[in-house]
């Protein structure tokens, strides 16, 4: 408990579909995320990933069970804003989360909401923009930026608030390959260099290989969790959950099935090359 | 429609004149004072002095007058309409002209020209302020000026926030409408032929998706704002602090003085 930054205890959530009908989006989800960890959350559409993400900073409140952020209970009204400062959420559509008409104003938005002194805001905005590599475009209008740049601005807006944990809900889904690379590099730099805890929800299996831990969700439950090597070792039937294996582990598995004993923790090209040559 | 991206709101022209450099709050206050003065002036000589003051400010602002005139154009129809109505329907005094039941009489001509002048002066003074103030500074200024009205539950901060968000999303929605238009054209929609009613009806396949998407964006944005600790204007700070300088005080006081003088000569 002491070093877990986020903890959910038997978290349940239901959406009302109108009338009597409800849809159980989260079903007894219990998980702990340790400070400084890089966790990837994967799973098919409708498996409850985004619903879970929105519970992590009190945008949604549990129907049953509890969510703790840094020991604070999200259900308690008085903790709400402190929780939202400590856990920042980045959303899928880069356009729909930028509020202001210039990059630096947008990064300042969260800090302004927190009522921080203007000179401090200015300094933190500058730092955040430098961190994501967007300082040169500080005065730009957001609609003139590329998707990857917009998403980095959104990340800077969160980082400026100095959160303990960064939750990203499919941040690369709407980006081109280049934008995706930029955003991924930013995320892993923040995790490594700035020691920010990262919860990264994604559909792209290749993006999960750098994670410390992968959590697979299915129909509102945690189907399994483990290191990338464990998840992609081939013992788990990801295809039945509607997901693909990343290319290299898939190849390794095919080779294994063909009789070549490739070790199950082969995740990237270098490791495969090392083994084969 | 392809040139839509070049449209800017309020047609702000960046510059470095005194009028440009004045604090938006000072400019808005000055504008309010001048508008009040316009409604107090009762004689043509008052308008003449007002016009003189306007010309001086206009010249100092170094705005290109052609550009200025273009901003005036849409209002001219209303002005012309007012003039015609007054000429025809305000009665009294000497009859100048008669055609069947229609007459143009002295009071109509007087009141018509008077109202027209007032309207034109009103518009050009306002235009002078909007052309020299960036929309964002404008929103900040409005938020500040509406602050005292909070007692009457006027949501000043919310109005300013709405302006900012509108400014932010106008280019995005324009891009989107362009995209939808092309998509519908590829599916055989026709936006170019037919009379005005037909064309208006043909816009439905453009407007419906645009509105649906705008609502979806609004929903997303609200969630994103909330998750970044947005909870209205209370206890909120602003990164961009507007510095009120001597120039601003001077501007407001001079405007006040001049307006008072004009009103006194023109009552």
Short mmCIF file of C-alpha atoms in Angstrom, two decimals:
data_model
loop_
_atom_site.label_atom_id
_atom_site.label_comp_id
_atom_site.label_asym_id
_atom_site.label_seq_id
_atom_site.Cartn_x
_atom_site.Cartn_y
_atom_site.Cartn_z
CA UNK A 1 0.00 0.00 0.00
CA UNK A 2 2.81 2.37 0.88
CA UNK A 3 4.37 2.49 -2.56
CA UNK A 4 1.29 1.84 -4.67
CA UNK A 5 0.10 5.06 -6.21
CA UNK A 6 -3.19 3.73 -7.49
CA UNK A 7 -5.21 0.96 -6.01
CA UNK A 8 -8.63 -0.27 -7.03
CA UNK A 9 -10.52 -2.66 -4.79
CA UNK A 10 -13.27 -4.75 -6.35
CA UNK A 11 -14.23 -1.85 -8.58
CA UNK A 12 -17.57 -2.21 -10.38
CA UNK A 13 -19.23 0.20 -12.76
CA UNK A 14 -22.40 0.04 -14.82
CA UNK A 15 -23.66 2.25 -17.61
CA UNK A 16 -27.40 2.76 -17.85
CA UNK A 17 -28.55 2.12 -21.38
CA UNK A 18 -31.93 3.75 -20.86
CA UNK A 19 -34.78 2.20 -18.96
CA UNK A 20 -33.97 -0.80 -16.84
CA UNK A 21 -31.10 -2.04 -18.93
CA UNK A 22 -27.58 -1.61 -17.70
CA UNK A 23 -24.22 -2.57 -19.05
CA UNK A 24 -21.61 -3.80 -16.66
CA UNK A 25 -18.44 -2.06 -17.83
CA UNK A 26 -16.21 -2.99 -14.91
CA UNK A 27 -16.63 -6.13 -12.89
CA UNK A 28 -14.68 -6.56 -9.67
CA UNK A 29 -11.49 -5.00 -10.91
CA UNK A 30 -8.75 -5.04 -8.29
CA UNK A 31 -5.34 -3.81 -9.23
CA UNK A 32 -2.39 -1.94 -7.82
CA UNK A 33 -0.06 0.32 -9.67
CA UNK A 34 3.31 0.98 -8.11
CA UNK A 35 5.01 4.34 -8.08
CA UNK A 36 7.22 4.80 -11.15
CA UNK A 37 5.74 1.85 -13.00
CA UNK A 38 4.95 1.82 -16.71
CA UNK A 39 1.74 -0.14 -17.15
CA UNK A 40 0.05 -0.86 -20.46
CA UNK A 41 -3.62 -1.63 -20.53
CA UNK A 42 -4.81 -3.61 -23.53
CA UNK A 43 -8.00 -5.33 -24.49
CA UNK A 44 -10.67 -5.37 -27.20
CA UNK A 45 -13.18 -2.55 -27.70
CA UNK A 46 -15.73 -2.42 -24.93
CA UNK A 47 -13.53 -4.28 -22.46
CA UNK A 48 -13.68 -1.41 -19.98
CA UNK A 49 -10.25 0.15 -20.48
CA UNK A 50 -11.47 3.72 -20.89
CA UNK A 51 -14.01 3.33 -18.12
CA UNK A 52 -11.21 2.19 -15.84
CA UNK A 53 -9.05 5.14 -16.89
CA UNK A 54 -11.80 7.59 -15.98
CA UNK A 55 -12.06 6.07 -12.53
CA UNK A 56 -8.42 6.81 -11.89
CA UNK A 57 -8.96 10.55 -11.54
CA UNK A 58 -12.51 10.66 -10.26
CA UNK A 59 -14.16 11.52 -13.58
CA UNK A 60 -16.30 8.47 -12.88
CA UNK A 61 -17.05 7.18 -9.42
CA UNK A 62 -17.38 3.48 -8.66
CA UNK A 63 -20.81 1.91 -8.41
CA UNK A 64 -19.27 -0.55 -5.98
CA UNK A 65 -15.77 -0.94 -4.64
CA UNK A 66 -13.14 1.72 -4.04
CA UNK A 67 -10.40 3.54 -5.90
CA UNK A 68 -7.49 5.03 -3.98
CA UNK A 69 -5.05 7.53 -5.42
CA UNK A 70 -2.05 8.08 -3.18
CA UNK A 71 -4.22 6.79 -0.36
CA UNK A 72 -7.03 9.27 -1.14
CA UNK A 73 -10.45 7.79 -1.81
CA UNK A 74 -11.89 9.07 -5.12
CA UNK A 75 -15.44 8.84 -3.84
CA UNK A 76 -14.83 11.65 -1.39
CA UNK A 77 -15.76 15.01 -2.80
CA UNK A 78 -13.11 16.96 -0.88
CA UNK A 79 -10.28 14.96 -2.47
CA UNK A 80 -11.55 15.31 -6.04
CA UNK A 81 -9.39 18.22 -7.25
CA UNK A 82 -6.28 17.01 -5.49
CA UNK A 83 -6.76 13.61 -7.16
CA UNK A 84 -7.19 15.23 -10.57
CA UNK A 85 -3.97 17.12 -10.04
CA UNK A 86 -2.07 13.98 -9.06
CA UNK A 87 -3.45 11.83 -11.85
CA UNK A 88 -3.55 13.50 -15.27
CA UNK A 89 -5.55 12.10 -18.14
CA UNK A 90 -4.64 12.44 -21.82
CA UNK A 91 -7.39 11.54 -24.27
CA UNK A 92 -7.55 10.01 -27.70
CA UNK A 93 -8.60 12.96 -29.84
CA UNK A 94 -5.88 15.61 -29.73
CA UNK A 95 -8.23 18.30 -31.07
CA UNK A 96 -10.89 17.91 -28.43
CA UNK A 97 -8.71 18.43 -25.40
CA UNK A 98 -6.98 21.66 -26.30
CA UNK A 99 -8.87 24.58 -24.81
CA UNK A 100 -6.91 27.71 -25.54
CA UNK A 101 -5.94 29.47 -28.74
CA UNK A 102 -2.18 29.27 -28.31
CA UNK A 103 0.06 26.39 -27.25
CA UNK A 104 1.44 28.06 -24.13
CA UNK A 105 -1.99 29.26 -23.00
CA UNK A 106 -3.27 25.74 -23.27
CA UNK A 107 -0.43 24.29 -21.25
CA UNK A 108 -1.18 26.94 -18.64
CA UNK A 109 -4.88 26.02 -18.47
CA UNK A 110 -4.64 23.41 -15.74
CA UNK A 111 -2.29 25.56 -13.66
CA UNK A 112 -4.62 28.52 -13.96
CA UNK A 113 -7.45 26.32 -12.73
CA UNK A 114 -5.37 25.43 -9.71
CA UNK A 115 -4.95 29.09 -8.87
CA UNK A 116 -1.17 29.19 -9.08
CA UNK A 117 0.71 32.49 -9.18
CA UNK A 118 1.26 33.82 -12.72
CA UNK A 119 5.11 33.91 -12.58
CA UNK A 120 5.17 30.29 -11.38
CA UNK A 121 2.75 29.30 -14.14
CA UNK A 122 4.99 30.88 -16.73
CA UNK A 123 8.04 29.01 -15.46
CA UNK A 124 6.27 25.66 -15.30
CA UNK A 125 4.74 26.10 -18.76
CA UNK A 126 8.20 26.77 -20.14
CA UNK A 127 9.62 23.69 -18.43
CA UNK A 128 6.76 21.46 -19.59
CA UNK A 129 7.09 22.63 -23.18
CA UNK A 130 10.84 22.06 -23.13
CA UNK A 131 10.30 18.58 -21.76
CA UNK A 132 8.03 17.55 -24.65
CA UNK A 133 10.15 19.42 -27.18
CA UNK A 134 7.58 22.03 -28.15
CA UNK A 135 9.16 25.24 -26.85
CA UNK A 136 9.74 26.67 -30.30
CA UNK A 137 6.03 26.48 -31.06
CA UNK A 138 4.84 28.07 -27.80
CA UNK A 139 3.02 30.92 -29.53
CA UNK A 140 1.45 28.80 -32.26
CA UNK A 141 -2.26 28.29 -32.76
CA UNK A 142 -3.15 24.65 -32.00
CA UNK A 143 -5.02 24.02 -35.26
CA UNK A 144 -1.81 24.58 -37.21
CA UNK A 145 0.04 21.75 -35.43
CA UNK A 146 0.31 18.14 -36.52
CA UNK A 147 -1.53 15.42 -34.61
CA UNK A 148 1.61 14.30 -32.80
CA UNK A 149 2.46 17.86 -31.83
CA UNK A 150 -1.06 18.48 -30.54
CA UNK A 151 -0.88 15.34 -28.45
CA UNK A 152 2.49 16.44 -27.04
CA UNK A 153 0.93 19.79 -26.15
CA UNK A 154 -1.84 17.92 -24.34
CA UNK A 155 0.77 15.90 -22.45
CA UNK A 156 2.65 19.09 -21.57
CA UNK A 157 -0.58 20.56 -20.23
CA UNK A 158 -0.83 17.63 -17.85
CA UNK A 159 2.87 17.48 -16.96
CA UNK A 160 2.89 21.17 -16.04
CA UNK A 161 0.52 20.29 -13.21
CA UNK A 162 3.23 17.99 -11.82
CA UNK A 163 1.10 14.88 -11.55
CA UNK A 164 2.37 11.70 -9.92
CA UNK A 165 0.71 9.56 -12.53
CA UNK A 166 -0.07 10.02 -16.21
CA UNK A 167 -2.97 8.06 -17.66
CA UNK A 168 -3.14 8.02 -21.46
CA UNK A 169 -6.29 6.74 -23.14
CA UNK A 170 -5.24 5.58 -26.62
CA UNK A 171 -3.14 8.70 -27.19
CA UNK A 172 -1.78 7.44 -30.50
CA UNK A 173 -4.96 6.05 -32.04
CA UNK A 174 -5.57 9.05 -34.28
CA UNK A 175 -1.97 9.77 -35.22
CA UNK A 176 0.17 8.91 -38.21
CA UNK A 177 3.26 6.71 -37.64
CA UNK A 178 5.52 9.68 -37.15
CA UNK A 179 3.23 11.33 -34.64
CA UNK A 180 2.91 8.03 -32.85
CA UNK A 181 6.69 7.70 -32.53
CA UNK A 182 6.96 11.26 -31.16
CA UNK A 183 4.31 10.65 -28.55
CA UNK A 184 5.69 7.26 -27.51
CA UNK A 185 9.17 8.69 -27.13
CA UNK A 186 7.74 11.45 -24.95
CA UNK A 187 5.85 8.98 -22.77
CA UNK A 188 8.79 6.70 -22.15
CA UNK A 189 11.09 9.67 -21.50
CA UNK A 190 8.67 10.98 -18.87
CA UNK A 191 8.59 7.58 -17.24
CA UNK A 192 12.35 7.01 -17.24
CA UNK A 193 13.69 10.48 -16.74
CA UNK A 194 10.99 12.22 -14.73
CA UNK A 195 9.89 9.08 -12.85
CA UNK A 196 6.23 9.68 -13.65
CA UNK A 197 4.02 6.63 -13.24
CA UNK A 198 2.41 5.83 -16.60
CA UNK A 199 -0.78 3.97 -17.39
CA UNK A 200 -0.96 3.66 -21.16
CA UNK A 201 -4.07 2.30 -22.84
CA UNK A 202 -3.46 1.21 -26.39
CA UNK A 203 -4.60 -0.90 -29.30
CA UNK A 204 -1.15 -1.17 -30.79
CA UNK A 205 0.61 -4.22 -29.40
CA UNK A 206 4.03 -2.96 -30.47
CA UNK A 207 3.62 -0.05 -28.07
CA UNK A 208 3.33 -2.36 -25.07
CA UNK A 209 6.76 -3.96 -25.39
CA UNK A 210 8.50 -1.26 -23.38
CA UNK A 211 6.10 -1.53 -20.46
CA UNK A 212 7.01 -2.96 -17.05
CA UNK A 213 3.69 -4.69 -16.91
CA UNK A 214 0.81 -5.39 -19.26
CA UNK A 215 -2.75 -5.74 -18.03
CA UNK A 216 -5.12 -7.48 -20.41
CA UNK A 217 -8.78 -6.63 -19.97
CA UNK A 218 -11.76 -8.50 -21.31
CA UNK A 219 -15.45 -7.83 -20.74
CA UNK A 220 -14.89 -5.65 -17.70
CA UNK A 221 -12.47 -8.00 -15.98
CA UNK A 222 -8.73 -8.30 -15.78
CA UNK A 223 -8.07 -11.31 -17.99
CA UNK A 224 -4.41 -11.54 -17.03
CA UNK A 225 -1.40 -9.42 -16.30
CA UNK A 226 2.33 -9.83 -16.49
CA UNK A 227 5.52 -8.59 -18.08
CA UNK A 228 5.57 -8.29 -21.89
CA UNK A 229 7.66 -11.48 -22.00
CA UNK A 230 5.03 -13.36 -20.05
CA UNK A 231 2.08 -11.98 -22.00
CA UNK A 232 3.63 -12.57 -25.40
CA UNK A 233 5.33 -15.86 -24.63
CA UNK A 234 2.72 -17.59 -26.72
CA UNK A 235 1.01 -19.47 -23.94
CA UNK A 236 -1.76 -16.93 -23.75
CA UNK A 237 -4.33 -17.02 -26.52
CA UNK A 238 -4.50 -13.31 -27.40
CA UNK A 239 -6.27 -14.01 -30.69
CA UNK A 240 -9.30 -15.37 -28.89
CA UNK A 241 -9.53 -12.00 -27.13
CA UNK A 242 -9.49 -10.28 -30.50
CA UNK A 243 -5.94 -9.00 -30.30
CA UNK A 244 -2.87 -9.65 -32.40
CA UNK A 245 0.54 -10.64 -31.18
CA UNK A 246 3.28 -8.09 -31.91
CA UNK A 247 5.33 -9.08 -34.95
CA UNK A 248 8.50 -10.38 -33.28
CA UNK A 249 6.87 -12.49 -30.54
CA UNK A 250 4.50 -13.85 -33.19
CA UNK A 251 7.46 -14.83 -35.35
CA UNK A 252 9.23 -16.35 -32.34
CA UNK A 253 6.16 -18.41 -31.59
CA UNK A 254 5.87 -19.58 -35.18
CA UNK A 255 9.53 -20.61 -35.10
CA UNK A 256 8.92 -22.50 -31.87
CA UNK A 257 6.00 -24.29 -33.40
CA UNK A 258 8.25 -25.13 -36.34
CA UNK A 259 10.68 -26.82 -34.00
CA UNK A 260 13.21 -24.07 -33.31
CA UNK A 261 13.40 -23.49 -29.52
CA UNK A 262 13.37 -19.67 -29.47
CA UNK A 263 13.22 -18.50 -25.85
CA UNK A 264 9.79 -17.10 -24.91
CA UNK A 265 11.17 -13.74 -23.77
CA UNK A 266 12.20 -12.71 -27.29
CA UNK A 267 10.46 -9.38 -27.81
CA UNK A 268 12.42 -7.34 -30.29
CA UNK A 269 14.49 -7.74 -33.42
CA UNK A 270 17.84 -7.50 -31.61
CA UNK A 271 16.98 -10.30 -29.22
CA UNK A 272 15.82 -12.49 -32.09
CA UNK A 273 18.91 -11.74 -34.09
CA UNK A 274 21.08 -12.51 -31.06
CA UNK A 275 19.45 -15.86 -30.72
CA UNK A 276 19.47 -16.79 -34.40
CA UNK A 277 23.00 -15.71 -35.27
CA UNK B 1 -15.53 28.40 -49.51
CA UNK B 2 -11.94 27.34 -50.00
CA UNK B 3 -10.83 30.68 -48.62
CA UNK B 4 -12.60 30.05 -45.35
CA UNK B 5 -9.45 29.36 -43.43
CA UNK B 6 -8.30 32.88 -44.03
CA UNK B 7 -11.33 34.35 -42.28
CA UNK B 8 -10.45 35.76 -38.89
CA UNK B 9 -12.96 36.80 -36.31
CA UNK B 10 -13.40 40.52 -35.94
CA UNK B 11 -10.78 41.09 -38.66
CA UNK B 12 -8.12 42.03 -36.14
CA UNK B 13 -5.15 43.74 -37.76
CA UNK B 14 -1.97 43.50 -35.69
CA UNK B 15 -0.05 46.72 -35.37
CA UNK B 16 1.98 48.87 -33.03
CA UNK B 17 0.05 52.13 -32.75
CA UNK B 18 -0.99 53.65 -29.42
CA UNK B 19 -4.46 52.24 -29.94
CA UNK B 20 -3.01 48.79 -30.50
CA UNK B 21 -0.87 48.99 -27.41
CA UNK B 22 -3.61 50.18 -25.08
CA UNK B 23 -4.86 47.63 -22.58
CA UNK B 24 -8.07 45.99 -23.88
CA UNK B 25 -9.82 46.92 -20.67
CA UNK B 26 -8.94 50.56 -21.17
CA UNK B 27 -10.09 50.39 -24.78
CA UNK B 28 -13.39 48.77 -23.88
CA UNK B 29 -14.01 51.34 -21.16
CA UNK B 30 -13.20 54.14 -23.57
CA UNK B 31 -15.57 52.59 -26.08
CA UNK B 32 -18.38 52.43 -23.52
CA UNK B 33 -17.85 56.06 -22.61
CA UNK B 34 -17.92 57.10 -26.26
CA UNK B 35 -21.07 55.10 -26.95
CA UNK B 36 -22.75 56.72 -23.98
CA UNK B 37 -21.67 60.12 -25.29
CA UNK B 38 -23.10 59.30 -28.72
CA UNK B 39 -26.50 58.73 -27.20
CA UNK B 40 -26.33 61.95 -25.21
CA UNK B 41 -25.42 64.16 -28.13
CA UNK B 42 -28.48 66.04 -29.38
CA UNK B 43 -27.09 68.29 -32.12
CA UNK B 44 -25.25 67.93 -35.42
CA UNK B 45 -22.37 70.05 -34.17
CA UNK B 46 -21.86 67.46 -31.42
CA UNK B 47 -21.57 64.78 -34.07
CA UNK B 48 -19.12 66.96 -35.97
CA UNK B 49 -16.78 67.18 -32.98
CA UNK B 50 -17.19 63.50 -32.34
CA UNK B 51 -16.35 62.79 -35.96
CA UNK B 52 -13.26 64.96 -35.65
CA UNK B 53 -12.10 62.99 -32.62
CA UNK B 54 -12.73 59.77 -34.48
CA UNK B 55 -10.70 60.89 -37.50
CA UNK B 56 -7.78 61.83 -35.26
CA UNK B 57 -7.84 58.44 -33.52
CA UNK B 58 -8.26 56.63 -36.81
CA UNK B 59 -5.25 58.35 -38.35
CA UNK B 60 -3.15 57.59 -35.27
CA UNK B 61 -4.12 53.91 -35.49
CA UNK B 62 -2.56 53.68 -38.98
CA UNK B 63 -5.26 51.28 -40.14
CA UNK B 64 -5.64 51.08 -43.92
CA UNK B 65 -8.91 52.87 -44.68
CA UNK B 66 -9.86 50.49 -47.48
CA UNK B 67 -9.74 47.59 -45.06
CA UNK B 68 -11.70 49.65 -42.60
CA UNK B 69 -14.41 50.40 -45.17
CA UNK B 70 -14.77 46.73 -45.95
CA UNK B 71 -15.68 46.07 -42.31
CA UNK B 72 -18.29 48.79 -42.55
CA UNK B 73 -20.01 47.39 -45.62
CA UNK B 74 -22.46 44.90 -44.03
CA UNK B 75 -23.80 47.61 -41.71
CA UNK B 76 -24.46 50.07 -44.54
CA UNK B 77 -27.62 48.20 -45.55
CA UNK B 78 -29.12 48.66 -42.10
CA UNK B 79 -28.08 52.29 -42.09
CA UNK B 80 -29.65 52.87 -45.50
CA UNK B 81 -32.82 51.10 -44.40
CA UNK B 82 -33.11 53.31 -41.29
CA UNK B 83 -32.66 56.38 -43.43
CA UNK B 84 -35.43 55.36 -45.88
CA UNK B 85 -37.84 54.45 -43.10
CA UNK B 86 -37.35 57.77 -41.34
CA UNK B 87 -37.67 59.74 -44.57
CA UNK B 88 -40.95 58.07 -45.42
CA UNK B 89 -42.67 57.59 -42.11
CA UNK B 90 -41.57 60.33 -39.72
CA UNK B 91 -44.01 63.17 -40.20
CA UNK B 92 -44.14 66.79 -39.22
CA UNK B 93 -42.82 70.14 -40.39
CA UNK B 94 -42.50 71.39 -43.94
CA UNK B 95 -43.37 68.95 -46.75
CA UNK B 96 -40.45 68.63 -49.17
CA UNK B 97 -41.75 66.11 -51.64
CA UNK B 98 -45.04 64.38 -52.39
CA UNK B 99 -45.85 61.34 -54.53
CA UNK B 100 -49.35 59.95 -54.08
CA UNK B 101 -49.67 58.88 -50.46
CA UNK B 102 -45.92 59.12 -49.87
CA UNK B 103 -44.46 62.32 -48.47
CA UNK B 104 -41.05 63.31 -47.26
CA UNK B 105 -41.29 65.90 -44.53
CA UNK B 106 -38.85 68.07 -42.60
CA UNK B 107 -38.83 66.09 -39.37
CA UNK B 108 -38.24 62.86 -41.27
CA UNK B 109 -35.20 64.25 -43.05
CA UNK B 110 -33.82 65.68 -39.83
CA UNK B 111 -34.37 62.61 -37.69
CA UNK B 112 -33.31 60.27 -40.50
CA UNK B 113 -29.95 61.93 -41.03
CA UNK B 114 -29.46 62.30 -37.30
CA UNK B 115 -30.07 58.60 -36.61
CA UNK B 116 -27.97 57.56 -39.58
CA UNK B 117 -25.05 59.64 -38.40
CA UNK B 118 -25.36 58.24 -34.89
CA UNK B 119 -25.46 54.68 -36.21
CA UNK B 120 -22.47 55.17 -38.49
CA UNK B 121 -20.41 56.80 -35.74
CA UNK B 122 -21.39 53.97 -33.39
CA UNK B 123 -20.25 51.33 -35.85
CA UNK B 124 -16.99 52.96 -36.88
CA UNK B 125 -15.98 53.64 -33.27
CA UNK B 126 -16.63 50.03 -32.34
CA UNK B 127 -14.84 48.84 -35.46
CA UNK B 128 -11.82 50.92 -34.49
CA UNK B 129 -11.59 49.02 -31.21
CA UNK B 130 -12.20 45.53 -32.62
CA UNK B 131 -9.71 46.05 -35.43
CA UNK B 132 -6.94 46.98 -33.03
CA UNK B 133 -7.61 44.40 -30.28
CA UNK B 134 -6.78 40.72 -30.60
CA UNK B 135 -9.86 38.56 -29.94
CA UNK B 136 -8.20 36.92 -26.95
CA UNK B 137 -7.30 40.22 -25.35
CA UNK B 138 -10.87 41.25 -26.06
CA UNK B 139 -12.24 38.23 -24.19
CA UNK B 140 -9.97 39.03 -21.24
CA UNK B 141 -11.15 42.62 -21.26
CA UNK B 142 -14.78 41.58 -21.27
CA UNK B 143 -14.21 39.21 -18.39
CA UNK B 144 -12.67 42.02 -16.40
CA UNK B 145 -15.38 44.54 -17.19
CA UNK B 146 -18.17 42.11 -16.35
CA UNK B 147 -16.63 41.31 -12.98
CA UNK B 148 -18.59 43.93 -11.02
CA UNK B 149 -21.80 42.54 -12.53
CA UNK B 150 -21.22 39.24 -10.73
CA UNK B 151 -23.41 40.62 -7.97
CA UNK B 152 -26.27 40.40 -10.47
CA UNK B 153 -25.21 36.88 -11.40
CA UNK B 154 -23.82 37.90 -14.80
CA UNK B 155 -21.45 35.04 -15.66
CA UNK B 156 -18.53 37.14 -16.85
CA UNK B 157 -15.92 34.41 -16.65
CA UNK B 158 -18.15 31.95 -18.47
CA UNK B 159 -18.83 34.43 -21.27
CA UNK B 160 -15.10 35.01 -21.74
CA UNK B 161 -14.42 31.27 -21.63
CA UNK B 162 -17.08 30.70 -24.27
CA UNK B 163 -15.47 33.31 -26.49
CA UNK B 164 -12.05 31.68 -26.09
CA UNK B 165 -13.38 28.21 -26.87
CA UNK B 166 -15.33 29.52 -29.85
CA UNK B 167 -12.14 31.15 -31.16
CA UNK B 168 -10.22 27.95 -30.60
CA UNK B 169 -12.74 25.75 -32.41
CA UNK B 170 -13.75 27.95 -35.33
CA UNK B 171 -10.80 26.85 -37.50
CA UNK B 172 -11.29 23.23 -36.45
CA UNK B 173 -14.98 23.26 -37.35
CA UNK B 174 -14.30 25.06 -40.63
CA UNK B 175 -11.82 22.40 -41.60
CA UNK B 176 -14.37 19.81 -40.65
CA UNK B 177 -17.19 21.42 -42.62
CA UNK B 178 -14.91 21.46 -45.64
CA UNK B 179 -14.20 17.78 -45.16
CA UNK B 180 -17.89 16.90 -44.78
CA UNK B 181 -18.76 18.99 -47.82
CA UNK B 182 -16.27 17.09 -49.94
CA UNK B 183 -17.44 13.76 -48.55
CA UNK B 184 -21.05 14.59 -49.37
CA UNK B 185 -20.10 15.83 -52.83
CA UNK B 186 -18.33 12.55 -53.45
CA UNK B 187 -21.66 10.91 -52.60
CA UNK B 188 -23.50 13.05 -55.14
CA UNK B 189 -24.64 15.98 -53.01
CA UNK B 190 -25.08 19.21 -54.92
CA UNK B 191 -24.28 22.47 -53.15
CA UNK B 192 -23.99 24.75 -56.14
CA UNK B 193 -27.11 24.68 -58.30
CA UNK B 194 -30.73 25.72 -57.81
CA UNK B 195 -32.31 28.81 -56.31
CA UNK B 196 -31.64 30.04 -52.83
CA UNK B 197 -34.27 27.87 -51.12
CA UNK B 198 -33.10 24.76 -52.87
CA UNK B 199 -29.51 25.53 -51.93
CA UNK B 200 -30.48 26.12 -48.33
CA UNK B 201 -32.21 22.76 -48.25
CA UNK B 202 -29.21 21.11 -49.82
CA UNK B 203 -27.11 22.30 -46.90
CA UNK B 204 -28.89 19.89 -44.55
CA UNK B 205 -26.52 16.98 -45.31
CA UNK B 206 -23.68 19.32 -44.41
CA UNK B 207 -25.16 20.80 -41.25
CA UNK B 208 -26.42 17.64 -39.59
CA UNK B 209 -23.06 15.84 -39.44
CA UNK B 210 -21.35 19.10 -38.51
CA UNK B 211 -23.66 19.61 -35.55
CA UNK B 212 -23.39 16.02 -34.41
CA UNK B 213 -19.62 16.25 -34.46
CA UNK B 214 -19.63 19.63 -32.73
CA UNK B 215 -21.69 18.22 -29.88
CA UNK B 216 -19.38 15.25 -29.60
CA UNK B 217 -16.38 17.55 -29.46
CA UNK B 218 -18.08 19.68 -26.82
CA UNK B 219 -18.64 16.61 -24.72
CA UNK B 220 -15.02 15.48 -25.06
CA UNK B 221 -13.76 18.95 -24.27
CA UNK B 222 -15.91 19.24 -21.16
CA UNK B 223 -14.49 15.98 -19.82
CA UNK B 224 -10.94 17.06 -20.65
CA UNK B 225 -11.44 20.42 -18.95
CA UNK B 226 -12.90 18.83 -15.87
CA UNK B 227 -10.04 16.40 -15.67
CA UNK B 228 -7.67 19.37 -15.74
CA UNK B 229 -9.28 20.76 -12.61
CA UNK B 230 -11.52 23.29 -14.31
CA UNK B 231 -14.26 24.41 -11.94
CA UNK B 232 -15.34 27.83 -13.11
CA UNK B 233 -13.79 31.22 -12.56
CA UNK B 234 -13.49 31.22 -8.77
CA UNK B 235 -9.93 31.11 -7.45
CA UNK B 236 -8.63 30.91 -10.98
CA UNK B 237 -5.47 32.79 -11.93
CA UNK B 238 -4.25 33.86 -15.33
CA UNK B 239 -0.80 33.34 -16.77
CA UNK B 240 -1.03 36.41 -18.99
CA UNK B 241 -1.21 39.38 -16.66
CA UNK B 242 -2.22 42.56 -18.35
CA UNK B 243 -0.13 45.43 -17.10
CA UNK B 244 -2.08 48.65 -16.77
CA UNK B 245 0.31 51.45 -17.70
CA UNK B 246 0.13 55.22 -17.45
CA UNK B 247 -0.83 55.20 -21.10
CA UNK B 248 -4.00 53.28 -20.27
CA UNK B 249 -5.07 55.68 -17.53
CA UNK B 250 -4.22 58.58 -19.78
CA UNK B 251 -6.26 57.05 -22.60
CA UNK B 252 -9.34 56.50 -20.48
CA UNK B 253 -9.18 59.96 -18.89
CA UNK B 254 -8.60 61.75 -22.19
CA UNK B 255 -11.48 59.89 -23.76
CA UNK B 256 -13.63 60.75 -20.77
CA UNK B 257 -12.70 64.42 -21.00
CA UNK B 258 -13.20 64.66 -24.73
CA UNK B 259 -16.50 62.80 -24.56
CA UNK B 260 -17.71 65.13 -21.81
CA UNK B 261 -16.64 68.20 -23.78
CA UNK B 262 -18.40 66.95 -26.91
CA UNK B 263 -21.56 66.17 -25.03
CA UNK B 264 -21.56 69.60 -23.37
CA UNK B 265 -21.17 71.43 -26.68
CA UNK B 266 -23.67 69.16 -28.38
CA UNK B 267 -26.58 68.98 -25.96
#
